[in-house]
Short mmCIF file of C-alpha atoms and ligand atoms in Angstrom, two decimals:
data_model
loop_
_atom_site.label_atom_id
_atom_site.label_comp_id
_atom_site.label_asym_id
_atom_site.label_seq_id
_atom_site.Cartn_x
_atom_site.Cartn_y
_atom_site.Cartn_z
CA MET A 283 -146.35 -113.41 -163.84
CA ASN A 284 -145.70 -117.13 -163.74
CA THR A 285 -148.31 -117.98 -161.08
CA LEU A 286 -147.44 -121.23 -159.32
CA ASN A 287 -149.79 -123.80 -157.79
CA TRP A 288 -149.91 -123.65 -154.02
CA GLY A 289 -151.46 -125.82 -151.33
CA LEU A 290 -152.32 -124.96 -147.73
CA ILE A 291 -152.57 -127.37 -144.80
CA GLY A 292 -154.25 -126.01 -141.69
CA GLY A 293 -155.35 -122.39 -141.65
CA GLY A 294 -159.02 -123.41 -141.49
CA LYS A 295 -161.89 -121.01 -140.87
CA GLY A 296 -161.29 -119.05 -137.68
CA SER A 297 -157.65 -120.11 -137.32
CA GLN A 298 -155.22 -117.46 -136.24
CA ILE A 299 -152.80 -117.52 -139.14
CA GLY A 300 -154.66 -118.98 -142.16
CA ASP A 301 -155.90 -115.68 -143.59
CA ALA A 302 -152.45 -114.07 -143.48
CA HIS A 303 -151.09 -116.95 -145.60
CA ARG A 304 -153.95 -116.89 -148.09
CA ILE A 305 -153.84 -113.13 -148.53
CA GLY A 306 -150.05 -112.91 -148.46
CA SER A 307 -149.59 -115.67 -151.05
CA ALA A 308 -152.08 -114.05 -153.42
CA MET A 309 -151.04 -110.40 -153.07
CA ASP A 310 -148.49 -110.37 -155.89
CA ASN A 311 -150.16 -113.07 -157.96
CA CYS A 312 -147.20 -115.35 -157.24
CA PHE A 313 -149.31 -118.27 -156.05
CA HIS A 314 -152.77 -119.62 -156.68
CA LEU A 315 -154.54 -121.63 -153.97
CA ALA A 316 -154.99 -124.82 -155.99
CA ALA A 317 -155.45 -127.32 -153.16
CA GLY A 318 -156.16 -127.36 -149.46
CA ALA A 319 -156.56 -129.60 -146.42
CA LEU A 320 -157.56 -126.76 -144.20
CA ASP A 321 -159.07 -128.25 -141.09
CA ILE A 322 -158.70 -131.13 -138.68
CA ASP A 323 -162.40 -131.71 -139.34
CA PRO A 324 -162.51 -133.10 -142.92
CA LYS A 325 -166.00 -131.84 -143.68
CA LYS A 326 -165.30 -128.31 -142.47
CA GLY A 327 -161.97 -128.27 -144.29
CA LYS A 328 -163.50 -129.30 -147.62
CA GLN A 329 -166.35 -126.84 -147.29
CA TYR A 330 -164.07 -123.96 -146.45
CA ALA A 331 -161.65 -124.78 -149.28
CA LYS A 332 -164.52 -124.86 -151.77
CA SER A 333 -165.83 -121.55 -150.45
CA LEU A 334 -162.40 -120.09 -151.25
CA GLY A 335 -162.63 -121.26 -154.86
CA VAL A 336 -160.66 -124.51 -154.63
CA ALA A 337 -161.98 -127.12 -157.11
CA ASP A 338 -164.13 -129.91 -155.59
CA ASP A 339 -161.56 -132.62 -156.27
CA ARG A 340 -158.74 -130.58 -154.72
CA ALA A 341 -160.58 -129.64 -151.52
CA TYR A 342 -159.21 -132.46 -149.37
CA GLY A 343 -160.34 -133.91 -146.06
CA SER A 344 -156.82 -134.65 -144.86
CA TRP A 345 -153.22 -133.81 -145.71
CA GLN A 346 -152.60 -137.48 -146.56
CA ASP A 347 -155.35 -137.34 -149.23
CA MET A 348 -153.92 -134.07 -150.48
CA LEU A 349 -150.47 -135.59 -150.85
CA SER A 350 -151.70 -138.61 -152.81
CA GLY A 351 -154.04 -136.44 -154.90
CA GLU A 352 -151.44 -133.82 -155.80
CA ARG A 353 -148.18 -135.70 -156.18
CA ASP A 354 -149.01 -137.30 -159.51
CA ARG A 355 -151.01 -134.51 -161.13
CA GLU A 356 -149.36 -132.68 -163.95
CA ASP A 357 -150.69 -129.42 -162.50
CA GLY A 358 -150.02 -130.53 -158.90
CA ILE A 359 -149.00 -128.05 -156.20
CA GLN A 360 -145.39 -126.82 -156.33
CA LEU A 361 -145.33 -125.30 -152.84
CA VAL A 362 -147.17 -126.33 -149.68
CA THR A 363 -147.59 -124.25 -146.54
CA VAL A 364 -147.86 -126.15 -143.27
CA ALA A 365 -149.91 -124.03 -140.87
CA THR A 366 -151.09 -126.71 -138.47
CA PRO A 367 -150.26 -126.98 -134.73
CA ASN A 368 -146.57 -127.44 -133.95
CA SER A 369 -146.54 -131.16 -133.13
CA THR A 370 -147.68 -132.03 -136.70
CA HIS A 371 -145.08 -129.95 -138.59
CA TYR A 372 -142.48 -132.70 -138.85
CA GLU A 373 -144.66 -135.48 -140.20
CA ILE A 374 -146.44 -133.30 -142.76
CA SER A 375 -143.33 -131.44 -143.98
CA ALA A 376 -141.34 -134.68 -144.28
CA ALA A 377 -144.05 -136.31 -146.40
CA PHE A 378 -144.27 -133.39 -148.86
CA LEU A 379 -140.49 -132.98 -149.13
CA LYS A 380 -140.20 -136.69 -149.96
CA ALA A 381 -142.67 -136.08 -152.79
CA GLY A 382 -140.42 -133.30 -154.14
CA ILE A 383 -142.75 -130.45 -153.14
CA HIS A 384 -141.25 -127.22 -151.73
CA VAL A 385 -142.34 -126.44 -148.16
CA LEU A 386 -143.00 -123.28 -146.17
CA CYS A 387 -143.47 -124.49 -142.60
CA GLU A 388 -144.83 -122.46 -139.74
CA LYS A 389 -142.59 -121.92 -136.74
CA PRO A 390 -141.34 -123.63 -134.67
CA LEU A 391 -140.12 -125.94 -137.42
CA THR A 392 -140.35 -129.06 -135.22
CA MET A 393 -140.48 -130.15 -131.59
CA THR A 394 -136.98 -131.67 -131.51
CA VAL A 395 -133.58 -130.87 -133.00
CA LYS A 396 -133.37 -134.36 -134.49
CA GLU A 397 -136.57 -133.82 -136.46
CA ALA A 398 -135.49 -130.35 -137.60
CA VAL A 399 -132.17 -131.65 -138.91
CA LYS A 400 -133.92 -134.56 -140.61
CA LEU A 401 -136.22 -132.14 -142.47
CA GLN A 402 -133.21 -130.16 -143.60
CA GLU A 403 -131.60 -133.35 -144.91
CA LEU A 404 -134.79 -134.35 -146.72
CA ALA A 405 -134.99 -130.93 -148.38
CA ALA A 406 -131.42 -131.28 -149.63
CA LYS A 407 -131.93 -134.86 -150.78
CA HIS A 408 -135.08 -134.04 -152.75
CA ASN A 409 -133.78 -130.74 -154.06
CA CYS A 410 -136.54 -128.75 -152.37
CA LEU A 411 -136.68 -125.40 -150.65
CA LEU A 412 -137.58 -125.57 -146.97
CA ALA A 413 -138.41 -122.15 -145.54
CA VAL A 414 -139.74 -121.38 -142.07
CA ASN A 415 -142.32 -118.67 -141.63
CA PHE A 416 -140.51 -116.11 -139.54
CA GLY A 417 -142.84 -113.79 -141.40
CA TYR A 418 -141.89 -110.59 -139.60
CA THR A 419 -138.63 -110.56 -141.57
CA GLY A 420 -140.81 -109.55 -144.52
CA TYR A 421 -141.42 -106.05 -143.15
CA PRO A 422 -139.72 -103.41 -145.33
CA MET A 423 -138.15 -101.57 -142.38
CA VAL A 424 -136.78 -104.82 -140.94
CA ARG A 425 -135.06 -105.33 -144.27
CA GLN A 426 -133.84 -101.73 -144.13
CA ALA A 427 -132.37 -102.35 -140.66
CA ARG A 428 -130.69 -105.50 -141.92
CA ALA A 429 -129.17 -103.69 -144.89
CA MET A 430 -127.88 -100.87 -142.66
CA VAL A 431 -126.34 -103.25 -140.12
CA GLN A 432 -124.82 -105.55 -142.72
CA GLY A 433 -123.65 -102.58 -144.78
CA GLY A 434 -121.61 -101.39 -141.79
CA LYS A 435 -123.58 -98.17 -141.18
CA LEU A 436 -123.63 -98.76 -137.41
CA GLY A 437 -120.10 -100.14 -137.15
CA ASN A 438 -119.45 -103.06 -134.90
CA ILE A 439 -122.70 -104.15 -133.21
CA ARG A 440 -122.27 -104.22 -129.46
CA LEU A 441 -125.72 -105.17 -128.26
CA ILE A 442 -129.13 -106.17 -129.57
CA SER A 443 -132.15 -106.06 -127.32
CA ALA A 444 -135.06 -108.09 -128.70
CA GLN A 445 -138.55 -108.40 -127.25
CA PHE A 446 -141.73 -110.28 -127.90
CA ALA A 447 -143.75 -109.65 -124.78
CA HIS A 448 -147.54 -109.62 -124.76
CA GLY A 449 -150.04 -109.86 -121.94
CA HIS A 450 -152.70 -112.15 -123.35
CA HIS A 451 -152.18 -115.12 -121.03
CA SER A 452 -152.26 -113.15 -117.81
CA ASP A 453 -155.64 -114.32 -116.59
CA ALA A 454 -155.46 -117.43 -114.43
CA ALA A 455 -159.13 -118.06 -115.28
CA ASP A 456 -157.98 -118.84 -118.85
CA MET A 457 -156.45 -122.12 -117.68
CA ASP A 458 -159.48 -123.93 -119.09
CA ASN A 459 -159.56 -122.06 -122.38
CA PRO A 460 -158.62 -124.72 -125.00
CA ARG A 461 -156.68 -122.20 -127.13
CA VAL A 462 -154.49 -121.34 -124.14
CA ARG A 463 -154.33 -124.66 -122.28
CA TRP A 464 -152.41 -126.64 -124.93
CA ARG A 465 -149.66 -124.05 -125.04
CA TYR A 466 -148.73 -124.83 -121.42
CA ASP A 467 -149.11 -128.60 -121.73
CA PRO A 468 -145.67 -130.21 -122.29
CA LYS A 469 -147.27 -133.12 -124.17
CA GLN A 470 -148.58 -130.76 -126.83
CA ALA A 471 -146.21 -127.81 -126.65
CA GLY A 472 -142.91 -129.57 -125.88
CA VAL A 473 -140.30 -128.14 -123.51
CA SER A 474 -141.24 -124.48 -123.87
CA SER A 475 -144.31 -122.31 -124.23
CA VAL A 476 -143.78 -118.59 -124.74
CA LEU A 477 -140.18 -118.84 -125.93
CA ALA A 478 -141.07 -121.42 -128.61
CA ASP A 479 -144.25 -119.56 -129.55
CA CYS A 480 -143.13 -115.93 -129.50
CA GLY A 481 -139.56 -115.41 -128.29
CA ILE A 482 -137.95 -117.16 -131.26
CA HIS A 483 -139.57 -114.65 -133.63
CA ALA A 484 -137.71 -111.80 -131.92
CA LEU A 485 -134.44 -113.71 -131.63
CA GLN A 486 -134.55 -114.93 -135.22
CA MET A 487 -135.07 -111.31 -136.27
CA ALA A 488 -132.01 -110.26 -134.28
CA THR A 489 -129.85 -112.93 -135.94
CA TYR A 490 -131.34 -112.07 -139.35
CA ILE A 491 -130.43 -108.41 -138.96
CA ALA A 492 -126.97 -109.07 -137.53
CA ASP A 493 -126.16 -112.00 -139.85
CA GLN A 494 -124.87 -113.90 -136.83
CA THR A 495 -125.83 -117.21 -135.25
CA VAL A 496 -126.38 -118.11 -131.62
CA SER A 497 -123.22 -119.40 -129.91
CA ASN A 498 -124.37 -119.95 -126.34
CA LEU A 499 -127.04 -118.77 -123.96
CA SER A 500 -128.23 -118.53 -120.40
CA ALA A 501 -131.98 -118.63 -119.77
CA HIS A 502 -134.33 -117.92 -116.89
CA PHE A 503 -137.94 -119.09 -117.13
CA LEU A 504 -140.86 -117.95 -115.03
CA SER A 505 -144.20 -119.75 -114.74
CA ALA A 506 -146.10 -116.90 -113.17
CA VAL A 507 -149.65 -118.19 -113.42
CA GLU A 508 -150.13 -120.89 -110.82
CA GLY A 509 -150.51 -124.40 -112.22
CA ARG A 510 -148.62 -123.79 -115.47
CA GLU A 511 -145.96 -126.40 -116.13
CA LEU A 512 -144.26 -124.38 -118.86
CA GLU A 513 -142.93 -120.83 -118.79
CA ASP A 514 -145.12 -117.81 -119.45
CA ASP A 515 -142.13 -115.46 -119.31
CA ALA A 516 -138.45 -115.90 -120.20
CA ALA A 517 -135.28 -113.82 -120.21
CA LEU A 518 -132.27 -114.95 -122.19
CA GLN A 519 -128.71 -113.65 -122.33
CA ILE A 520 -127.15 -114.74 -125.61
CA ASN A 521 -123.73 -114.54 -127.23
CA LEU A 522 -123.85 -114.31 -131.02
CA SER A 523 -121.19 -115.68 -133.34
CA GLY A 524 -119.87 -112.26 -134.38
CA GLY A 525 -119.30 -111.12 -130.81
CA THR A 526 -122.58 -109.25 -130.35
CA THR A 527 -124.44 -109.66 -127.06
CA CYS A 528 -128.16 -110.22 -127.39
CA ARG A 529 -130.78 -109.88 -124.65
CA LEU A 530 -134.18 -111.37 -125.25
CA TRP A 531 -137.30 -110.87 -123.18
CA THR A 532 -140.42 -112.77 -124.09
CA SER A 533 -143.62 -112.90 -122.10
CA ALA A 534 -147.28 -113.80 -122.15
CA ILE A 535 -148.05 -112.03 -118.87
CA ALA A 536 -146.88 -108.52 -119.76
CA LEU A 537 -150.22 -106.83 -119.16
CA GLY A 538 -150.51 -103.66 -121.20
CA HIS A 539 -148.29 -104.98 -123.98
CA MET A 540 -150.36 -105.79 -127.08
CA HIS A 541 -148.30 -107.67 -129.65
CA GLY A 542 -145.04 -106.48 -128.17
CA LEU A 543 -142.50 -107.40 -130.86
CA SER A 544 -139.54 -105.04 -131.16
CA PHE A 545 -135.78 -104.76 -131.44
CA GLU A 546 -133.07 -102.24 -130.65
CA VAL A 547 -129.61 -102.48 -132.19
CA PHE A 548 -126.71 -100.62 -130.61
CA GLY A 549 -123.55 -100.26 -132.69
CA GLU A 550 -120.32 -98.30 -132.24
CA ARG A 551 -121.50 -95.60 -134.66
CA GLY A 552 -125.26 -95.66 -134.31
CA GLY A 553 -128.43 -97.21 -132.95
CA LEU A 554 -131.65 -98.50 -134.54
CA ARG A 555 -135.06 -99.05 -132.99
CA TRP A 556 -138.17 -100.71 -134.51
CA HIS A 557 -141.51 -101.72 -133.09
CA GLN A 558 -143.86 -103.97 -134.99
CA GLU A 559 -146.89 -101.96 -133.88
CA GLN A 560 -145.47 -98.94 -135.75
CA PRO A 561 -143.82 -100.92 -138.55
CA ASN A 562 -143.40 -98.10 -141.04
CA GLN A 563 -140.91 -96.14 -138.96
CA LEU A 564 -137.34 -97.11 -138.21
CA PHE A 565 -135.58 -94.86 -135.68
CA TYR A 566 -131.94 -94.28 -136.49
CA THR A 567 -129.57 -92.40 -134.18
CA PRO A 568 -126.08 -91.81 -135.59
CA LEU A 569 -123.39 -91.24 -132.96
CA ASN A 570 -123.38 -87.59 -131.77
CA LYS A 571 -126.22 -86.64 -134.15
CA PRO A 572 -129.98 -86.22 -133.73
CA THR A 573 -132.33 -89.17 -134.18
CA GLN A 574 -133.80 -89.60 -137.66
CA ILE A 575 -137.07 -91.32 -138.48
CA LEU A 576 -136.74 -93.39 -141.64
CA GLU A 577 -140.19 -93.84 -143.21
CA ARG A 578 -141.24 -96.83 -145.27
CA GLY A 579 -141.83 -95.60 -148.81
CA GLY A 580 -139.52 -92.61 -148.27
CA LYS A 581 -136.45 -91.60 -150.22
CA GLY A 582 -132.97 -93.00 -149.74
CA LEU A 583 -133.89 -96.45 -148.46
CA HIS A 584 -132.05 -99.63 -149.38
CA LYS A 585 -133.28 -101.48 -152.47
CA ASP A 586 -134.46 -104.44 -150.37
CA ALA A 587 -136.74 -102.12 -148.37
CA VAL A 588 -137.97 -100.44 -151.54
CA ALA A 589 -138.72 -103.81 -153.18
CA ALA A 590 -140.64 -104.96 -150.11
CA SER A 591 -142.87 -101.90 -150.05
CA ARG A 592 -146.12 -101.60 -152.02
CA ILE A 593 -148.16 -98.53 -151.21
CA ALA A 594 -147.31 -94.81 -150.98
CA ILE A 595 -145.56 -93.30 -147.99
CA GLY A 596 -147.80 -92.57 -145.02
CA HIS A 597 -150.28 -95.37 -145.67
CA PRO A 598 -150.13 -98.09 -143.05
CA GLU A 599 -148.57 -101.28 -144.44
CA GLY A 600 -148.53 -104.22 -142.09
CA MET A 601 -148.41 -107.92 -141.49
CA MET A 602 -150.11 -109.34 -144.58
CA PRO A 603 -147.86 -107.46 -147.01
CA ALA A 604 -144.93 -108.68 -144.88
CA PHE A 605 -146.11 -112.26 -145.42
CA ALA A 606 -146.55 -111.40 -149.11
CA ASN A 607 -142.85 -110.52 -149.20
CA ILE A 608 -142.02 -113.99 -147.92
CA TYR A 609 -144.17 -115.48 -150.69
CA LYS A 610 -142.71 -113.15 -153.32
CA ASP A 611 -139.21 -114.25 -152.36
CA LEU A 612 -140.25 -117.90 -152.28
CA HIS A 613 -141.64 -117.54 -155.79
CA ALA A 614 -138.39 -115.98 -156.97
CA ALA A 615 -136.38 -118.66 -155.14
CA MET A 616 -138.42 -121.42 -156.82
CA LEU A 617 -137.51 -119.82 -160.15
CA GLY A 618 -133.83 -119.91 -159.17
CA SER A 619 -133.03 -116.55 -157.52
CA GLU A 620 -130.19 -116.88 -154.99
CA ASP A 621 -130.75 -113.30 -153.79
CA ALA A 622 -134.28 -114.27 -152.79
CA VAL A 623 -133.00 -117.29 -150.87
CA ALA A 624 -130.58 -114.99 -149.00
CA ARG A 625 -133.48 -112.78 -147.92
CA LEU A 626 -135.66 -115.67 -146.77
CA PRO A 627 -135.78 -117.36 -143.37
CA MET A 628 -134.72 -120.81 -144.56
CA SER A 629 -134.34 -124.12 -142.73
CA ASP A 630 -131.04 -123.02 -141.12
CA ALA A 631 -132.98 -120.44 -139.12
CA GLY A 632 -135.67 -123.01 -138.31
CA VAL A 633 -133.14 -125.56 -137.04
CA GLU A 634 -131.26 -122.92 -135.08
CA MET A 635 -134.38 -121.73 -133.27
CA VAL A 636 -135.36 -125.31 -132.34
CA LYS A 637 -131.85 -125.66 -130.88
CA VAL A 638 -132.32 -122.41 -128.96
CA VAL A 639 -135.58 -123.62 -127.44
CA GLN A 640 -134.00 -126.90 -126.30
CA ALA A 641 -130.86 -125.19 -124.97
CA ALA A 642 -132.88 -122.54 -123.13
CA ALA A 643 -135.10 -125.14 -121.45
CA LYS A 644 -131.96 -126.98 -120.33
CA SER A 645 -130.32 -123.80 -119.06
CA ALA A 646 -133.45 -122.64 -117.22
CA LYS A 647 -133.68 -126.00 -115.45
CA ALA A 648 -130.10 -125.51 -114.29
CA SER A 649 -130.78 -121.99 -112.93
CA GLY A 650 -129.36 -120.19 -115.94
CA LYS A 651 -126.25 -122.29 -116.54
CA TRP A 652 -124.62 -121.37 -119.87
CA VAL A 653 -125.42 -123.86 -122.63
CA THR A 654 -123.56 -124.04 -125.95
CA LEU A 655 -125.64 -124.69 -129.02
N1 NAD B 1302 -145.58 -116.87 -138.15
C1 NAD B 1302 -146.47 -116.31 -137.36
O1 NAD B 1302 -146.48 -115.09 -137.22
C2 NAD B 1302 -147.47 -117.17 -136.64
C3 NAD B 1302 -148.55 -116.59 -135.97
C4 NAD B 1302 -149.49 -117.44 -135.36
C5 NAD B 1302 -149.33 -118.82 -135.42
N2 NAD B 1302 -148.24 -119.34 -136.06
C6 NAD B 1302 -148.02 -120.80 -136.16
O2 NAD B 1302 -148.98 -121.32 -137.07
C7 NAD B 1302 -149.39 -122.63 -136.66
C8 NAD B 1302 -150.90 -122.64 -136.50
O3 NAD B 1302 -151.24 -121.74 -135.48
P1 NAD B 1302 -152.69 -121.06 -135.36
O4 NAD B 1302 -152.54 -120.07 -134.27
O5 NAD B 1302 -153.22 -120.64 -136.70
O6 NAD B 1302 -153.52 -122.30 -134.82
P2 NAD B 1302 -155.09 -122.43 -134.76
O7 NAD B 1302 -155.35 -123.42 -133.68
O8 NAD B 1302 -155.75 -121.09 -134.72
O9 NAD B 1302 -155.45 -123.09 -136.19
C9 NAD B 1302 -154.93 -124.33 -136.59
C10 NAD B 1302 -155.68 -124.79 -137.83
O10 NAD B 1302 -155.10 -126.01 -138.30
C11 NAD B 1302 -156.13 -126.98 -138.49
N3 NAD B 1302 -155.54 -128.31 -138.31
C12 NAD B 1302 -155.11 -128.87 -137.16
N4 NAD B 1302 -154.60 -130.09 -137.39
C13 NAD B 1302 -154.72 -130.30 -138.73
C14 NAD B 1302 -154.39 -131.37 -139.59
N5 NAD B 1302 -153.80 -132.49 -139.12
N6 NAD B 1302 -154.66 -131.25 -140.92
C15 NAD B 1302 -155.24 -130.11 -141.41
N7 NAD B 1302 -155.58 -129.08 -140.63
C16 NAD B 1302 -155.32 -129.16 -139.31
C17 NAD B 1302 -157.19 -126.62 -137.47
O11 NAD B 1302 -158.45 -127.17 -137.80
C18 NAD B 1302 -157.15 -125.09 -137.57
O12 NAD B 1302 -157.91 -124.64 -138.69
C19 NAD B 1302 -148.61 -122.92 -135.38
O13 NAD B 1302 -147.47 -123.66 -135.71
C20 NAD B 1302 -148.22 -121.55 -134.86
O14 NAD B 1302 -147.01 -121.58 -134.12
C21 NAD B 1302 -147.34 -118.53 -136.67
#
């Protein structure tokens, strides 16, 4: 294995998503954590990086120091992951792309369409890969669903219903919780809360499976908890480029829902159903035939699902191996594989989802008026 040097920005101790990146990137030996600027607090960031085995001189106090320290090293990082809060994604990703370093940026790619497009241009100009971590596309049975839909197994796709509805921001008493408050503050979160945070994962997955883009949409936002400026629930009706209708429900007030990410695909000749909380089973119902449960690791699956799967059938395989599949494909893409690029959520998806967020906020303000992307 040609293990490549990797750097992480954000993902400090106790962060929500840092561990999934560290474990995912290392799972197949594709990347080695060579450098890190892991925390907004320089001292904590350096300490944590060193505790993870990063060399003293590559445990940085800030991303700016990391950029100047790494860009001229012969063994400098080849890929950086940006796992900081949303409002910093643009500045950090732009700086590393300009230095010719490949970027995996957390979602949402940026806060504005202009910034997202600019990042895409920078990636092209500097001959870099720019991927966006819609990490749930790394699940084997999501890739199976994609292969079945794109292989024509379900015929023409009439409707996709996508959901990312959880209930973790239901308590009005959480208004003062710092981890919740910023998400509903337009200065820090932008024009959308739960759609930008969660809903775009489900919608991106729908477009990934259908191989279609968003044409236009109508959105309705609800701010259910009193005092919230941004939405904590949203429903979108969407027309996709290939003629499929998509309905998206995303929520942070759906009490009783845990993670709540799922999709259902309804074609002329069959239907598919997948829920991220039972990721190893894909329910397939051919027209006029009984429902089949396709098991991860089982026989007869598409090669993309087989390649994305690691352990024997029946053993739970979840989110970190799904992230590992993103890193495995990034590694292959960095070594020139076009197939890997086709499997990855690249900057196109990142730009599109930033456009969706902006269009939905505009539509919701106009009581659901249709907005073209
Ligand atoms: N793809 C996914 O499934 C997924 C899941 C959760 C979060 N996310 C995204 O990941 C990003 C981070 O979210 P989180 O929930 O881990 O946030 P978090 O608040 O839990 O952690 C953020 C981390 O970044 C560090 N940080 C902040 N500013 C920094 C800076 N300028 N330089 C270096 N480090 C800095 C903080 O100290 C902290 O360690 C967000 O963009 C979020 O949308 C993605």
